[in-house]
Short mmCIF file of C-alpha atoms in Angstrom, two decimals:
data_model
loop_
_atom_site.label_atom_id
_atom_site.label_comp_id
_atom_site.label_asym_id
_atom_site.label_seq_id
_atom_site.Cartn_x
_atom_site.Cartn_y
_atom_site.Cartn_z
CA ASP A 1 19.96 -4.23 2.06
CA THR A 2 16.28 -4.95 1.65
CA ALA A 3 14.18 -3.12 4.13
CA VAL A 4 10.96 -5.23 4.15
CA SER A 5 11.58 -8.78 2.54
CA GLN A 6 8.90 -11.46 2.09
CA THR A 7 9.23 -14.91 0.73
CA PRO A 8 8.30 -16.44 -1.50
CA LYS A 9 7.78 -14.08 -4.39
CA TYR A 10 5.62 -16.45 -6.22
CA LEU A 11 3.42 -19.29 -4.86
CA VAL A 12 1.27 -21.63 -6.88
CA THR A 13 -0.69 -24.25 -5.07
CA GLN A 14 -3.67 -26.31 -5.27
CA MET A 15 -7.12 -25.71 -3.59
CA GLY A 16 -7.24 -27.17 -0.23
CA ASN A 17 -3.51 -26.79 0.58
CA ASP A 18 -2.07 -24.96 3.49
CA LYS A 19 0.64 -22.35 2.92
CA SER A 20 2.78 -19.75 4.64
CA ILE A 21 4.25 -16.47 3.57
CA LYS A 22 7.13 -14.97 5.69
CA CYS A 23 8.01 -11.34 6.22
CA GLU A 24 11.00 -9.63 7.89
CA GLN A 25 11.89 -5.95 8.29
CA ASN A 26 15.21 -4.51 9.28
CA LEU A 27 14.01 -0.91 9.64
CA GLY A 28 13.52 -1.10 13.45
CA HIS A 29 9.60 -0.41 12.95
CA ASP A 30 7.31 -1.49 15.72
CA THR A 31 4.24 -2.15 13.55
CA MET A 32 3.81 -4.63 10.77
CA TYR A 33 0.90 -5.11 8.35
CA TRP A 34 -0.51 -7.57 5.86
CA TYR A 35 -2.28 -6.12 2.92
CA LYS A 36 -4.04 -7.80 -0.01
CA GLN A 37 -4.10 -6.60 -3.66
CA ASP A 38 -6.77 -7.93 -5.88
CA SER A 39 -6.74 -8.36 -9.64
CA LYS A 40 -7.99 -4.78 -9.90
CA LYS A 41 -4.88 -3.46 -8.07
CA PHE A 42 -6.97 -2.42 -4.95
CA LEU A 43 -4.97 -2.77 -1.79
CA LYS A 44 -6.95 -3.51 1.40
CA ILE A 45 -5.52 -4.15 4.97
CA MET A 46 -5.83 -7.54 6.44
CA PHE A 47 -3.91 -7.45 9.70
CA SER A 48 -1.71 -5.13 11.83
CA TYR A 49 0.66 -5.94 14.64
CA ASN A 50 2.17 -3.58 16.93
CA ASN A 51 4.99 -4.90 19.11
CA LYS A 52 3.79 -8.60 18.48
CA GLU A 53 0.24 -7.58 19.40
CA LEU A 54 -2.70 -7.92 16.99
CA ILE A 55 -4.36 -4.49 16.61
CA ILE A 56 -6.24 -4.79 13.36
CA ASN A 57 -8.06 -7.72 11.90
CA GLU A 58 -10.23 -6.63 9.01
CA THR A 59 -12.97 -9.38 9.06
CA VAL A 60 -10.64 -11.79 7.22
CA PRO A 61 -11.69 -15.36 7.09
CA ASN A 62 -10.13 -17.37 10.01
CA ARG A 63 -8.45 -19.52 7.52
CA PHE A 64 -5.77 -16.78 7.58
CA SER A 65 -3.76 -16.52 10.57
CA PRO A 66 -0.98 -14.18 11.15
CA LYS A 67 1.92 -14.82 13.66
CA SER A 68 4.46 -12.53 14.82
CA PRO A 69 7.38 -14.12 16.66
CA ASP A 70 9.08 -10.80 17.25
CA LYS A 71 8.74 -7.05 16.18
CA ALA A 72 10.85 -7.73 13.00
CA HIS A 73 8.72 -10.61 11.79
CA LEU A 74 5.21 -11.19 10.61
CA ASN A 75 4.13 -14.42 8.96
CA LEU A 76 0.83 -15.26 7.37
CA HIS A 77 -0.40 -18.82 7.27
CA ILE A 78 -3.38 -19.74 5.12
CA ASN A 79 -5.28 -23.01 5.62
CA SER A 80 -7.59 -24.70 3.18
CA LEU A 81 -6.69 -22.43 0.23
CA GLU A 82 -9.44 -21.31 -2.15
CA LEU A 83 -9.58 -20.03 -5.57
CA GLY A 84 -10.66 -16.63 -4.35
CA ASP A 85 -7.38 -16.35 -2.28
CA SER A 86 -5.61 -15.74 -5.47
CA ALA A 87 -3.87 -12.23 -5.16
CA VAL A 88 -0.84 -10.37 -4.44
CA TYR A 89 -0.14 -10.20 -0.63
CA PHE A 90 2.06 -7.44 0.63
CA CYS A 91 3.77 -7.09 4.03
CA ALA A 92 4.56 -3.63 5.24
CA SER A 93 6.01 -2.03 8.36
CA SER A 94 5.91 1.49 10.04
CA LEU A 95 6.55 3.30 13.28
CA GLN A 96 3.43 3.74 15.57
CA GLY A 97 1.85 7.14 14.80
CA ARG A 98 1.50 9.45 11.89
CA THR A 99 4.14 7.86 9.71
CA GLU A 100 4.48 6.16 6.42
CA ALA A 101 4.50 2.49 5.88
CA PHE A 102 7.33 0.71 3.72
CA PHE A 103 6.15 -2.21 1.56
CA GLY A 104 7.82 -5.48 0.66
CA GLN A 105 7.95 -6.78 -3.09
CA GLY A 106 4.76 -8.86 -2.62
CA THR A 107 3.91 -12.36 -2.78
CA ARG A 108 1.74 -13.49 -5.77
CA LEU A 109 -0.33 -16.43 -4.72
CA THR A 110 -2.10 -18.44 -7.35
CA VAL A 111 -4.51 -21.04 -6.32
CA VAL A 112 -5.52 -23.60 -8.92
CA GLU B 1 -17.33 5.45 6.05
CA ASP B 2 -13.84 6.43 5.16
CA GLN B 3 -13.20 6.40 1.41
CA VAL B 4 -10.67 7.53 -1.17
CA THR B 5 -11.30 8.00 -4.86
CA GLN B 6 -8.74 8.62 -7.49
CA SER B 7 -9.03 10.10 -10.94
CA PRO B 8 -8.40 9.60 -13.77
CA GLU B 9 -8.23 5.79 -13.69
CA ALA B 10 -5.72 6.03 -16.49
CA LEU B 11 -3.73 8.84 -18.06
CA ARG B 12 -1.54 8.79 -21.08
CA LEU B 13 0.96 11.78 -21.60
CA GLN B 14 3.51 12.75 -23.94
CA GLU B 15 6.92 13.34 -22.53
CA GLY B 16 7.12 16.88 -21.28
CA GLU B 17 3.31 17.24 -21.13
CA SER B 18 2.52 18.44 -17.44
CA SER B 19 -0.73 17.11 -15.69
CA SER B 20 -2.38 16.27 -12.41
CA LEU B 21 -3.69 13.44 -10.68
CA ASN B 22 -6.57 13.74 -8.24
CA CYS B 23 -7.23 11.99 -4.96
CA SER B 24 -10.63 12.79 -3.16
CA TYR B 25 -11.10 11.59 0.34
CA THR B 26 -13.85 11.24 2.93
CA VAL B 27 -12.43 10.57 6.39
CA SER B 28 -13.50 11.29 9.98
CA GLY B 29 -10.50 13.20 10.96
CA LEU B 30 -7.43 13.06 8.75
CA ARG B 31 -4.15 11.75 10.52
CA GLY B 32 -2.33 11.83 7.15
CA LEU B 33 -2.53 11.54 3.31
CA PHE B 34 0.12 9.40 1.57
CA TRP B 35 1.13 9.17 -2.00
CA TYR B 36 2.81 6.05 -3.30
CA ARG B 37 4.22 4.83 -6.52
CA GLN B 38 3.92 1.39 -7.74
CA ASP B 39 5.84 -0.32 -10.58
CA PRO B 40 4.66 -3.52 -12.19
CA GLY B 41 5.45 -6.60 -10.11
CA LYS B 42 6.79 -4.36 -7.17
CA GLY B 43 5.54 -3.18 -3.92
CA PRO B 44 4.34 0.38 -3.34
CA GLU B 45 7.09 2.89 -2.86
CA PHE B 46 6.53 5.83 -0.64
CA LEU B 47 6.55 9.19 -2.15
CA PHE B 48 5.01 11.93 0.35
CA THR B 49 3.15 12.41 3.49
CA LEU B 50 0.83 15.47 3.82
CA TYR B 51 -0.77 16.34 7.22
CA SER B 52 -2.80 19.41 6.94
CA ALA B 53 -4.62 21.50 4.36
CA GLY B 54 -2.41 23.93 2.59
CA GLU B 55 0.78 21.67 2.88
CA GLU B 56 2.88 20.88 -0.08
CA LYS B 57 5.79 18.56 -0.82
CA GLU B 58 8.03 18.31 -3.81
CA LYS B 59 10.39 15.65 -5.25
CA GLU B 60 12.16 16.11 -8.62
CA ARG B 61 9.20 16.42 -11.17
CA LEU B 62 6.44 15.64 -8.64
CA LYS B 63 4.58 17.96 -6.39
CA ALA B 64 1.94 17.03 -3.92
CA THR B 65 -0.72 19.45 -2.59
CA LEU B 66 -3.63 18.94 0.09
CA THR B 67 -6.92 20.62 0.74
CA LYS B 68 -9.58 19.64 3.31
CA LYS B 69 -11.19 17.39 0.53
CA GLU B 70 -8.61 16.18 -1.87
CA SER B 71 -5.09 16.05 -2.88
CA PHE B 72 -3.36 16.51 -6.21
CA LEU B 73 -0.13 15.06 -7.55
CA HIS B 74 1.37 17.49 -10.18
CA ILE B 75 3.72 15.99 -12.60
CA THR B 76 5.91 18.65 -14.45
CA ALA B 77 7.49 17.66 -17.67
CA PRO B 78 7.10 13.99 -17.05
CA LYS B 79 9.57 11.39 -18.46
CA PRO B 80 8.90 7.85 -19.68
CA GLU B 81 10.39 6.54 -16.36
CA ASP B 82 7.61 8.25 -14.38
CA SER B 83 5.12 5.73 -15.78
CA ALA B 84 3.78 3.69 -12.90
CA THR B 85 0.58 3.56 -10.83
CA TYR B 86 0.28 6.26 -8.36
CA LEU B 87 -1.65 5.34 -5.27
CA CYS B 88 -3.09 7.57 -2.72
CA ALA B 89 -3.97 6.64 0.86
CA VAL B 90 -5.38 8.17 4.03
CA GLN B 91 -4.82 7.33 7.65
CA ALA B 92 -7.87 8.34 9.82
CA SER B 93 -7.42 10.04 13.18
CA ASN B 94 -10.23 7.85 14.57
CA GLY B 95 -8.39 4.84 13.93
CA GLY B 96 -6.91 4.86 17.49
CA ALA B 97 -3.78 2.84 17.88
CA THR B 98 -4.16 1.54 14.34
CA ASN B 99 -1.94 2.98 11.53
CA LYS B 100 -4.08 1.51 8.85
CA LEU B 101 -3.90 3.02 5.39
CA ILE B 102 -7.16 3.31 3.37
CA PHE B 103 -6.12 3.13 -0.31
CA GLY B 104 -7.74 4.50 -3.55
CA THR B 105 -7.72 2.39 -6.61
CA GLY B 106 -4.82 4.23 -8.21
CA THR B 107 -4.14 6.08 -11.37
CA LEU B 108 -2.11 4.37 -14.05
CA LEU B 109 0.28 6.94 -15.73
CA ALA B 110 1.84 6.11 -19.05
CA VAL B 111 4.36 8.74 -20.44
CA GLN B 112 5.33 8.18 -24.05
CA PRO B 113 8.49 9.46 -25.52
#
């Protein structure tokens, strides 16, 4: 049983397109995140939702719009994709408080 | 500004050759320090959480320690399967309701047989 699963694993698309990445967790966690890992492997938080409420938005362009239909799901929609959006996007989840986050396998987005 | 610095960037060891990875942090109130392992093409895998200076955690050949300014990940008699990127992250207590992790850039460990 996969704890945090995201789809698709790979996404290749042209500049200007709109795409979505889906994430689901079956750990019973109340907080979910999107992180971006750049070509130098640096992981940086983008968004965090707690009980479907947005609590972190780290100055991400508004072309990125997260949506959390329920506590177990957090999707990421990206409009008007740009070359610089190419990266690996990780979904993660945790319990509120001083707890570790569990990560999905990542979605490698390539914009051509 | 909260910051995490890891060293070295890359480390090559012979099988059985013990060593340590360093994670230095600057944070306005530490809520927790986390170590993760990341294999190529995979997401980070949780290893340890440390909450206060003096705390130590062990798992197989790995031992994590914490001081007020840094954390070490000691690898004893490593095996080739320990090869991975090791990531350190901190959670700041001034983050309020947020649980965000601030990551270092990682140490790429290669263990040769």
